[in-house]
Amino acid sequence: MIYTLTLFLLCLEQITFGQIGFKNPVIRGFNPDPSICRVNEDFYLVTSSFEYFPGLPIYHSKDLVNWEQIGHCLTRDSQLQLHNAPASGGLFAPSIRYHDGLFYVICTNVSDKGNFYCTAKNPAGPWSDPIWVDIKSIDPDIFWDEDGKSYFVTQGDEGIRVTEIDTKTGALRSDEKLVWAGTGGRFPEAPHLYKKDGYYYLLLGEGGTEYAHSASIGRSRSIWGPYESCPLNPILSHSNRIGQGNEIQGVGHADLIQAADGSWWTVFLGFRVTQRYSYFHVLGRETFMAPVSWPTNGWPQINGNGTIQVAMDVTTLPRYPFPKPMVRDDFAGEKLGLQWQYLRNPDSSKYSLSFRKGALCMYTSPTTLDQTQPLSFIGRRQTEHNFQAGTSLELSADTDTEEAGISLLQTNSHHYDFFLRRKGKAYVLQLRAAVGSLKYIVAEKDISTNKIALSVKGTALSYEFGFVNPKSGRYEVMGNLDTRYLSTEVAGGFTGVMIGLYSSSNGHETKAKVFYDWFDYQVST
Ligand code: 6LW
């Protein structure tokens, strides 16, 4: 009874009062270009997903600290075509907005017809098919003005452009106008427009999405400009002395939001370098959060001086935590969990959760991890440097060309693969590194059976690949590989490391399949 009462009071305190301190990033692992909207006490957020399917994860929160994925915006082939999307092609920086009872996600598919938006009554879906907008630039947003007019806001090479648009049809109602080139930093991008106290505020990213990234803001009495630059610009950046040595780098590409209690906040991207001063990162660009104040002259300040930390010492909204995800996915459901992503549009005939109950059955695809075409693969984000992942698989092979296992995949040219392959009447376990044009088998071991349990342990600097020896039942290390060669600095691109389960028949059309019994993913922060 006393225990129940204490628990009740603790929950009440969490829900009723703001709490001091939270940890950044608030959405961990590859989740860049966040955009946010609010309906009453609920916040919704969307991030970029590039060549992965389904596209554009949608998250929900009540406190801006705890986030739970509730769906994806683009779940159908009629909404999303990624067949020819190269690594980091596909879906770039989206925006999410709520207007007149409808949610809008506005985005660009750089591998298809460009700019579009979708609408939904429920942000968890279903979302409409895309309404395409005939404007050739990226990072779109829609802004609704008080007079009922609406505007498409995008990034062109030379700066931010505004176009009046009919949001019922996607038809343009004016020519595009370049309204602001930013403060002079390179790549003025990621525009978001807000109206406050009679001013149009135009927030943008500058400096490129690497270490010189930042956010700047300008304002004007007219939506068409001219925009006056905030004297504090950049209002968010770690490419300065205060940001030097911060384990979070590349902060920028922000969106602003006002909570129901009147407080202001921002979400934005940044990346965690593997170690202070190490200058490489593997987790991709992630979603961060910070408080915003409007102290004097109507200009916003982010967390005081425009820098942030992992441990944020600020009072937040009252907390609404969500249950922690389960370590084990035993593939017992009818559908894959929201954490799983395919590479490009999946061929649904290649996957089955019902063929053998409690296992994911995956048919091999002739395509390989090196190609930029759909292949038999599901992956989830690596969300922490320190993690342990594992699976138990059974390969039902027809020929020696088929392989199945775990891949740590940054791009099609940068991945580490740990897999079982048939070799005559027995099998061989191989660890392969693909780092650009350097590709080799790091280690191999003959195995007598087609069933094996594989694991990967990650730290900031190294991945350890191990397996349970079917003969002895003991764990053995197969090899260690540097995280560095899967980093964005080495591989390039806009994504982060995905931990994948895959099966390939290396160019041959075969009927082989693999059963994955379970997949474990556990982190320590
Ligand atoms: C996106 C741009 C950016 O279009 O990176 O950091 C690009 N900002 O706004 C891809 O995410």
Short mmCIF file of N, CA, C and O in Angstrom, two decimals, residues 248-362:
data_model
loop_
_atom_site.label_atom_id
_atom_site.label_comp_id
_atom_site.label_asym_id
_atom_site.label_seq_id
_atom_site.Cartn_x
_atom_site.Cartn_y
_atom_site.Cartn_z
N ILE A 248 29.60 16.96 -28.78
CA ILE A 248 28.57 17.17 -29.79
C ILE A 248 29.11 18.19 -30.79
O ILE A 248 29.55 19.27 -30.39
N GLN A 249 29.07 17.86 -32.05
CA GLN A 249 29.53 18.78 -33.08
C GLN A 249 28.47 18.91 -34.16
O GLN A 249 27.49 18.16 -34.19
N GLY A 250 28.68 19.87 -35.06
CA GLY A 250 27.82 20.00 -36.25
C GLY A 250 26.40 20.41 -35.95
O GLY A 250 25.48 20.06 -36.70
N VAL A 251 26.17 21.16 -34.86
CA VAL A 251 24.78 21.53 -34.53
C VAL A 251 24.26 22.57 -35.52
O VAL A 251 24.97 23.50 -35.90
N GLY A 252 23.01 22.40 -35.92
CA GLY A 252 22.40 23.33 -36.87
C GLY A 252 21.09 22.73 -37.37
O GLY A 252 20.60 21.76 -36.79
N HIS A 253 20.54 23.30 -38.42
CA HIS A 253 19.29 22.81 -39.01
C HIS A 253 18.22 22.67 -37.91
O HIS A 253 17.87 21.56 -37.50
N ALA A 254 17.70 23.80 -37.46
CA ALA A 254 16.81 23.82 -36.29
C ALA A 254 15.38 24.13 -36.68
O ALA A 254 15.10 24.64 -37.77
N ASP A 255 14.46 23.81 -35.78
CA ASP A 255 13.06 24.22 -35.89
C ASP A 255 12.64 24.71 -34.50
O ASP A 255 13.12 24.19 -33.49
N LEU A 256 11.77 25.72 -34.45
CA LEU A 256 11.34 26.30 -33.17
C LEU A 256 9.94 25.83 -32.83
O LEU A 256 9.12 25.61 -33.73
N ILE A 257 9.65 25.74 -31.52
CA ILE A 257 8.30 25.37 -31.11
C ILE A 257 7.98 26.04 -29.77
O ILE A 257 8.85 26.17 -28.91
N GLN A 258 6.72 26.49 -29.67
CA GLN A 258 6.26 27.03 -28.40
C GLN A 258 5.37 25.99 -27.72
O GLN A 258 4.46 25.44 -28.35
N ALA A 259 5.64 25.70 -26.45
CA ALA A 259 4.84 24.72 -25.71
C ALA A 259 3.54 25.37 -25.25
O ALA A 259 3.39 26.60 -25.29
N ALA A 260 2.61 24.54 -24.77
CA ALA A 260 1.30 25.05 -24.34
C ALA A 260 1.45 26.02 -23.17
O ALA A 260 0.62 26.92 -23.00
N ASP A 261 2.52 25.88 -22.36
CA ASP A 261 2.71 26.79 -21.22
C ASP A 261 3.38 28.10 -21.62
O ASP A 261 3.73 28.91 -20.77
N GLY A 262 3.63 28.28 -22.91
CA GLY A 262 4.23 29.54 -23.39
C GLY A 262 5.74 29.47 -23.56
O GLY A 262 6.32 30.36 -24.19
N SER A 263 6.39 28.45 -23.02
CA SER A 263 7.86 28.35 -23.14
C SER A 263 8.25 27.99 -24.57
O SER A 263 7.48 27.33 -25.30
N TRP A 264 9.45 28.41 -24.96
CA TRP A 264 9.94 28.15 -26.32
C TRP A 264 11.10 27.17 -26.29
O TRP A 264 11.93 27.20 -25.37
N TRP A 265 11.19 26.35 -27.32
CA TRP A 265 12.20 25.30 -27.42
C TRP A 265 12.62 25.17 -28.87
O TRP A 265 11.94 25.64 -29.77
N THR A 266 13.76 24.49 -29.05
CA THR A 266 14.16 24.18 -30.42
C THR A 266 14.63 22.73 -30.51
O THR A 266 15.20 22.20 -29.54
N VAL A 267 14.37 22.10 -31.64
CA VAL A 267 14.98 20.81 -31.96
C VAL A 267 15.89 21.03 -33.16
O VAL A 267 15.60 21.89 -34.00
N PHE A 268 16.98 20.29 -33.23
CA PHE A 268 17.96 20.53 -34.28
C PHE A 268 18.84 19.31 -34.41
O PHE A 268 18.78 18.38 -33.58
N LEU A 269 19.68 19.28 -35.43
CA LEU A 269 20.56 18.13 -35.58
C LEU A 269 21.95 18.45 -35.06
O LEU A 269 22.35 19.62 -34.95
N GLY A 270 22.67 17.40 -34.75
CA GLY A 270 24.07 17.48 -34.35
C GLY A 270 24.61 16.07 -34.43
O GLY A 270 23.87 15.14 -34.73
N PHE A 271 25.90 15.90 -34.16
CA PHE A 271 26.40 14.51 -34.10
C PHE A 271 27.37 14.36 -32.95
O PHE A 271 28.03 15.32 -32.55
N ARG A 272 27.38 13.16 -32.41
CA ARG A 272 28.29 12.86 -31.30
C ARG A 272 29.57 12.26 -31.87
O ARG A 272 29.52 11.19 -32.48
N VAL A 273 30.69 12.95 -31.68
CA VAL A 273 31.95 12.36 -32.13
C VAL A 273 32.29 11.21 -31.19
O VAL A 273 31.82 11.16 -30.05
N THR A 274 33.08 10.26 -31.68
CA THR A 274 33.31 9.04 -30.90
C THR A 274 34.06 9.33 -29.60
O THR A 274 33.85 8.66 -28.60
N GLN A 275 34.96 10.31 -29.64
CA GLN A 275 35.67 10.76 -28.44
C GLN A 275 35.93 12.23 -28.63
O GLN A 275 36.04 12.70 -29.75
N ARG A 276 36.08 12.95 -27.52
CA ARG A 276 36.43 14.37 -27.65
C ARG A 276 37.64 14.51 -28.57
O ARG A 276 38.60 13.77 -28.41
N TYR A 277 37.61 15.42 -29.47
CA TYR A 277 38.69 15.71 -30.43
C TYR A 277 38.97 14.56 -31.41
O TYR A 277 39.97 14.55 -32.09
N SER A 278 38.09 13.54 -31.47
CA SER A 278 38.38 12.43 -32.38
C SER A 278 37.99 12.79 -33.82
O SER A 278 38.53 12.26 -34.77
N TYR A 279 37.04 13.70 -33.97
CA TYR A 279 36.60 14.18 -35.29
C TYR A 279 36.18 13.09 -36.25
O TYR A 279 36.46 13.14 -37.44
N PHE A 280 35.50 12.09 -35.73
CA PHE A 280 34.72 11.24 -36.63
C PHE A 280 33.51 10.72 -35.87
O PHE A 280 33.51 10.67 -34.64
N HIS A 281 32.46 10.43 -36.63
CA HIS A 281 31.23 9.96 -36.00
C HIS A 281 30.59 8.87 -36.84
O HIS A 281 30.67 8.89 -38.06
N VAL A 282 29.99 7.90 -36.15
CA VAL A 282 29.40 6.76 -36.85
C VAL A 282 27.87 6.69 -36.70
O VAL A 282 27.21 5.99 -37.46
N LEU A 283 27.33 7.39 -35.70
CA LEU A 283 25.90 7.26 -35.39
C LEU A 283 25.02 8.12 -36.29
O LEU A 283 23.80 8.13 -36.14
N GLY A 284 25.64 8.85 -37.19
CA GLY A 284 24.87 9.75 -38.04
C GLY A 284 24.51 11.01 -37.27
O GLY A 284 24.93 11.21 -36.13
N ARG A 285 23.72 11.84 -37.91
CA ARG A 285 23.27 13.07 -37.27
C ARG A 285 21.99 12.75 -36.51
O ARG A 285 21.13 12.04 -37.00
N GLU A 286 21.91 13.24 -35.29
CA GLU A 286 20.83 12.85 -34.38
C GLU A 286 20.00 14.08 -34.01
O GLU A 286 20.35 15.21 -34.37
N THR A 287 18.92 13.87 -33.25
CA THR A 287 18.02 14.98 -32.89
C THR A 287 18.30 15.46 -31.47
O THR A 287 18.25 14.67 -30.52
N PHE A 288 18.57 16.75 -31.35
CA PHE A 288 18.90 17.39 -30.08
C PHE A 288 17.81 18.40 -29.72
O PHE A 288 17.01 18.79 -30.56
N MET A 289 17.84 18.85 -28.46
CA MET A 289 16.80 19.78 -28.00
C MET A 289 17.41 20.79 -27.04
O MET A 289 18.34 20.46 -26.31
N ALA A 290 16.90 22.01 -27.06
CA ALA A 290 17.42 23.04 -26.15
C ALA A 290 16.34 24.10 -25.93
O ALA A 290 15.45 24.27 -26.78
N PRO A 291 16.42 24.81 -24.80
CA PRO A 291 15.46 25.88 -24.54
C PRO A 291 15.78 27.14 -25.35
O PRO A 291 16.94 27.38 -25.70
N VAL A 292 14.74 27.90 -25.61
CA VAL A 292 14.90 29.16 -26.35
C VAL A 292 14.29 30.28 -25.50
O VAL A 292 13.23 30.11 -24.91
N SER A 293 15.00 31.40 -25.43
CA SER A 293 14.40 32.56 -24.76
C SER A 293 14.40 33.73 -25.74
O SER A 293 15.16 33.74 -26.71
N TRP A 294 13.54 34.71 -25.46
CA TRP A 294 13.45 35.90 -26.33
C TRP A 294 13.71 37.10 -25.42
O TRP A 294 12.78 37.88 -25.15
N PRO A 295 14.96 37.26 -24.95
CA PRO A 295 15.18 38.23 -23.88
C PRO A 295 14.99 39.70 -24.27
O PRO A 295 14.22 40.40 -23.65
N THR A 296 15.69 40.14 -25.30
CA THR A 296 15.59 41.57 -25.62
C THR A 296 15.46 41.78 -27.13
O THR A 296 15.93 40.97 -27.91
N ASN A 297 14.88 42.83 -27.49
CA ASN A 297 14.76 43.24 -28.90
C ASN A 297 14.13 42.19 -29.80
O ASN A 297 14.28 42.23 -31.01
N GLY A 298 13.46 41.21 -29.18
CA GLY A 298 12.72 40.24 -29.98
C GLY A 298 13.56 39.25 -30.75
O GLY A 298 13.08 38.69 -31.73
N TRP A 299 14.79 39.02 -30.37
CA TRP A 299 15.60 38.00 -31.05
C TRP A 299 15.72 36.77 -30.16
O TRP A 299 15.94 36.91 -28.96
N PRO A 300 15.61 35.58 -30.74
CA PRO A 300 15.68 34.37 -29.90
C PRO A 300 17.12 33.98 -29.55
O PRO A 300 18.03 34.17 -30.36
N GLN A 301 17.29 33.46 -28.36
CA GLN A 301 18.59 32.94 -27.95
C GLN A 301 18.41 31.47 -27.60
O GLN A 301 17.47 31.10 -26.88
N ILE A 302 19.33 30.64 -28.10
CA ILE A 302 19.23 29.20 -27.85
C ILE A 302 20.16 28.84 -26.69
O ILE A 302 21.38 29.04 -26.78
N ASN A 303 19.57 28.32 -25.63
CA ASN A 303 20.33 27.88 -24.44
C ASN A 303 21.35 28.94 -24.01
O ASN A 303 22.50 28.61 -23.71
N GLY A 304 20.97 30.17 -24.04
CA GLY A 304 21.88 31.25 -23.62
C GLY A 304 22.82 31.64 -24.73
O GLY A 304 22.54 32.53 -25.53
N ASN A 305 23.97 30.93 -24.83
CA ASN A 305 25.02 31.39 -25.75
C ASN A 305 25.07 30.62 -27.08
O ASN A 305 26.03 30.73 -27.83
N GLY A 306 24.04 29.81 -27.36
CA GLY A 306 24.01 29.13 -28.66
C GLY A 306 24.84 27.86 -28.73
O GLY A 306 25.13 27.36 -29.82
N THR A 307 25.24 27.34 -27.56
CA THR A 307 25.90 26.04 -27.52
C THR A 307 25.12 25.14 -26.56
O THR A 307 24.36 25.63 -25.73
N ILE A 308 25.33 23.86 -26.70
CA ILE A 308 24.58 22.91 -25.86
C ILE A 308 25.53 21.83 -25.33
O ILE A 308 26.68 21.75 -25.75
N GLN A 309 25.00 21.01 -24.44
CA GLN A 309 25.80 19.92 -23.89
C GLN A 309 24.99 18.62 -23.94
O GLN A 309 23.78 18.65 -24.15
N VAL A 310 25.70 17.52 -23.65
CA VAL A 310 25.01 16.24 -23.48
C VAL A 310 24.12 16.34 -22.24
O VAL A 310 22.93 16.03 -22.28
N ALA A 311 24.70 16.79 -21.12
CA ALA A 311 23.92 16.93 -19.88
C ALA A 311 23.40 18.36 -19.82
O ALA A 311 24.16 19.29 -19.57
N MET A 312 22.11 18.54 -20.06
CA MET A 312 21.51 19.88 -20.12
C MET A 312 20.94 20.22 -18.75
O MET A 312 20.07 19.51 -18.24
N ASP A 313 21.42 21.33 -18.20
CA ASP A 313 21.02 21.73 -16.86
C ASP A 313 19.90 22.77 -16.95
O ASP A 313 20.10 23.94 -16.64
N VAL A 314 18.74 22.35 -17.45
CA VAL A 314 17.62 23.29 -17.61
C VAL A 314 16.35 22.65 -17.08
O VAL A 314 16.23 21.42 -17.05
N THR A 315 15.41 23.49 -16.69
CA THR A 315 14.11 22.97 -16.26
C THR A 315 13.28 22.67 -17.49
O THR A 315 13.12 23.51 -18.37
N THR A 316 12.76 21.46 -17.55
CA THR A 316 12.00 21.04 -18.73
C THR A 316 10.51 21.05 -18.43
O THR A 316 10.10 21.31 -17.30
N LEU A 317 9.73 20.71 -19.41
CA LEU A 317 8.29 20.49 -19.21
C LEU A 317 8.13 19.26 -18.31
O LEU A 317 9.04 18.44 -18.21
N PRO A 318 6.97 19.11 -17.67
CA PRO A 318 6.73 17.90 -16.86
C PRO A 318 6.96 16.64 -17.70
O PRO A 318 6.59 16.61 -18.87
N ARG A 319 7.55 15.64 -17.09
CA ARG A 319 8.00 14.48 -17.86
C ARG A 319 6.93 13.41 -18.06
O ARG A 319 6.21 13.06 -17.14
N TYR A 320 6.90 12.91 -19.28
CA TYR A 320 6.05 11.77 -19.63
C TYR A 320 6.92 10.72 -20.29
O TYR A 320 7.02 10.68 -21.52
N PRO A 321 7.58 9.87 -19.51
CA PRO A 321 8.43 8.83 -20.13
C PRO A 321 7.61 7.73 -20.78
O PRO A 321 6.45 7.52 -20.42
N PHE A 322 8.21 7.05 -21.74
CA PHE A 322 7.58 5.91 -22.40
C PHE A 322 8.30 4.64 -21.96
O PHE A 322 9.46 4.70 -21.56
N PRO A 323 7.64 3.49 -22.07
CA PRO A 323 8.32 2.24 -21.71
C PRO A 323 9.56 2.05 -22.57
O PRO A 323 9.57 2.42 -23.75
N LYS A 324 10.61 1.48 -21.99
CA LYS A 324 11.85 1.23 -22.75
C LYS A 324 11.60 0.12 -23.77
O LYS A 324 10.88 -0.83 -23.49
N PRO A 325 12.23 0.21 -24.95
CA PRO A 325 12.03 -0.86 -25.94
C PRO A 325 12.59 -2.19 -25.41
O PRO A 325 13.53 -2.19 -24.62
N MET A 326 12.01 -3.29 -25.83
CA MET A 326 12.46 -4.62 -25.41
C MET A 326 13.82 -4.92 -26.04
O MET A 326 14.09 -4.52 -27.17
N VAL A 327 14.66 -5.64 -25.32
CA VAL A 327 15.96 -6.03 -25.86
C VAL A 327 15.76 -7.03 -27.01
O VAL A 327 16.39 -6.92 -28.05
N ARG A 328 14.87 -7.99 -26.82
CA ARG A 328 14.72 -9.06 -27.82
C ARG A 328 13.53 -8.83 -28.74
O ARG A 328 12.42 -8.55 -28.28
N ASP A 329 13.76 -8.94 -30.02
CA ASP A 329 12.67 -9.04 -30.98
C ASP A 329 12.61 -10.51 -31.37
O ASP A 329 13.54 -11.03 -32.00
N ASP A 330 11.52 -11.18 -30.97
CA ASP A 330 11.46 -12.62 -31.29
C ASP A 330 10.65 -12.88 -32.56
O ASP A 330 10.29 -14.01 -32.85
N PHE A 331 10.39 -11.84 -33.30
CA PHE A 331 9.70 -11.93 -34.60
C PHE A 331 8.39 -12.72 -34.48
O PHE A 331 8.05 -13.51 -35.35
N ALA A 332 7.69 -12.49 -33.36
CA ALA A 332 6.45 -13.23 -33.13
C ALA A 332 5.23 -12.47 -33.65
O ALA A 332 4.15 -13.05 -33.74
N GLY A 333 5.39 -11.19 -33.98
CA GLY A 333 4.24 -10.38 -34.42
C GLY A 333 3.88 -10.66 -35.88
O GLY A 333 4.56 -11.41 -36.59
N GLU A 334 2.80 -10.01 -36.31
CA GLU A 334 2.39 -10.17 -37.71
C GLU A 334 3.16 -9.24 -38.63
O GLU A 334 3.24 -9.45 -39.83
N LYS A 335 3.67 -8.14 -38.01
CA LYS A 335 4.43 -7.16 -38.79
C LYS A 335 5.75 -6.89 -38.09
O LYS A 335 5.86 -7.08 -36.87
N LEU A 336 6.72 -6.39 -38.83
CA LEU A 336 7.97 -5.98 -38.20
C LEU A 336 7.73 -4.73 -37.37
O LEU A 336 6.87 -3.91 -37.70
N GLY A 337 8.49 -4.57 -36.29
CA GLY A 337 8.39 -3.38 -35.44
C GLY A 337 8.85 -2.13 -36.19
O GLY A 337 9.54 -2.20 -37.22
N LEU A 338 8.46 -0.97 -35.65
CA LEU A 338 8.76 0.31 -36.32
C LEU A 338 10.26 0.59 -36.41
O LEU A 338 10.69 1.45 -37.17
N GLN A 339 11.05 -0.11 -35.57
CA GLN A 339 12.50 0.16 -35.61
C GLN A 339 13.15 -0.36 -36.89
O GLN A 339 14.25 0.05 -37.25
N TRP A 340 12.50 -1.30 -37.56
CA TRP A 340 13.12 -1.94 -38.74
C TRP A 340 12.89 -1.13 -40.01
O TRP A 340 11.80 -0.62 -40.24
N GLN A 341 13.91 -1.10 -40.83
CA GLN A 341 13.85 -0.38 -42.10
C GLN A 341 14.36 -1.27 -43.21
O GLN A 341 15.33 -2.02 -43.00
N TYR A 342 13.73 -1.20 -44.35
CA TYR A 342 14.26 -1.86 -45.54
C TYR A 342 15.18 -0.89 -46.26
O TYR A 342 15.09 0.33 -46.07
N LEU A 343 16.03 -1.46 -47.13
CA LEU A 343 16.85 -0.61 -48.00
C LEU A 343 16.09 -0.47 -49.32
O LEU A 343 15.97 -1.45 -50.06
N ARG A 344 15.55 0.71 -49.58
CA ARG A 344 14.71 0.95 -50.77
C ARG A 344 13.42 0.13 -50.68
O ARG A 344 13.23 -0.62 -49.73
N ASN A 345 12.54 0.27 -51.68
CA ASN A 345 11.24 -0.42 -51.62
C ASN A 345 11.44 -1.92 -51.51
O ASN A 345 12.12 -2.52 -52.35
N PRO A 346 10.85 -2.53 -50.51
CA PRO A 346 11.05 -3.98 -50.36
C PRO A 346 10.22 -4.78 -51.35
O PRO A 346 9.14 -4.36 -51.75
N ASP A 347 10.73 -5.96 -51.71
CA ASP A 347 9.95 -6.94 -52.46
C ASP A 347 9.32 -7.82 -51.39
O ASP A 347 10.00 -8.63 -50.76
N SER A 348 8.00 -7.64 -51.17
CA SER A 348 7.37 -8.28 -50.01
C SER A 348 7.40 -9.81 -50.10
O SER A 348 7.31 -10.49 -49.08
N SER A 349 7.59 -10.35 -51.31
CA SER A 349 7.63 -11.81 -51.42
C SER A 349 8.92 -12.39 -50.82
O SER A 349 9.07 -13.59 -50.68
N LYS A 350 9.87 -11.53 -50.49
CA LYS A 350 11.15 -12.00 -49.93
C LYS A 350 11.11 -12.19 -48.42
O LYS A 350 12.08 -12.65 -47.82
N TYR A 351 10.03 -11.73 -47.77
CA TYR A 351 10.00 -11.75 -46.30
C TYR A 351 8.72 -12.43 -45.82
O TYR A 351 7.65 -12.20 -46.38
N SER A 352 8.84 -13.22 -44.76
CA SER A 352 7.63 -13.80 -44.17
C SER A 352 7.81 -13.98 -42.66
O SER A 352 8.84 -14.48 -42.21
N LEU A 353 6.79 -13.55 -41.93
CA LEU A 353 6.79 -13.79 -40.48
C LEU A 353 5.85 -14.95 -40.13
O LEU A 353 5.72 -15.30 -38.98
N SER A 354 5.22 -15.53 -41.17
CA SER A 354 4.27 -16.62 -40.89
C SER A 354 4.78 -17.98 -41.40
O SER A 354 4.30 -19.01 -40.97
N PHE A 355 5.75 -17.99 -42.29
CA PHE A 355 6.29 -19.24 -42.85
C PHE A 355 6.71 -20.17 -41.71
O PHE A 355 6.39 -21.34 -41.68
N ARG A 356 7.45 -19.65 -40.78
CA ARG A 356 7.77 -20.38 -39.55
C ARG A 356 7.45 -19.44 -38.40
O ARG A 356 8.11 -18.41 -38.25
N LYS A 357 6.47 -19.78 -37.62
CA LYS A 357 6.02 -18.87 -36.53
C LYS A 357 7.20 -18.56 -35.60
O LYS A 357 7.97 -19.45 -35.24
N GLY A 358 7.33 -17.30 -35.24
CA GLY A 358 8.39 -16.93 -34.30
C GLY A 358 9.75 -16.80 -34.96
O GLY A 358 10.79 -16.83 -34.29
N ALA A 359 9.77 -16.67 -36.29
CA ALA A 359 11.05 -16.44 -36.99
C ALA A 359 10.79 -15.53 -38.18
O ALA A 359 9.70 -15.52 -38.75
N LEU A 360 11.80 -14.76 -38.53
CA LEU A 360 11.73 -13.98 -39.77
C LEU A 360 12.35 -14.83 -40.86
O LEU A 360 13.54 -15.18 -40.78
N CYS A 361 11.57 -15.16 -41.86
CA CYS A 361 12.08 -15.91 -43.01
C CYS A 361 12.42 -14.90 -44.10
O CYS A 361 11.59 -14.07 -44.46
N MET A 362 13.66 -14.96 -44.59
CA MET A 362 14.09 -14.01 -45.62
C MET A 362 14.67 -14.79 -46.80
O MET A 362 15.60 -15.59 -46.60
#
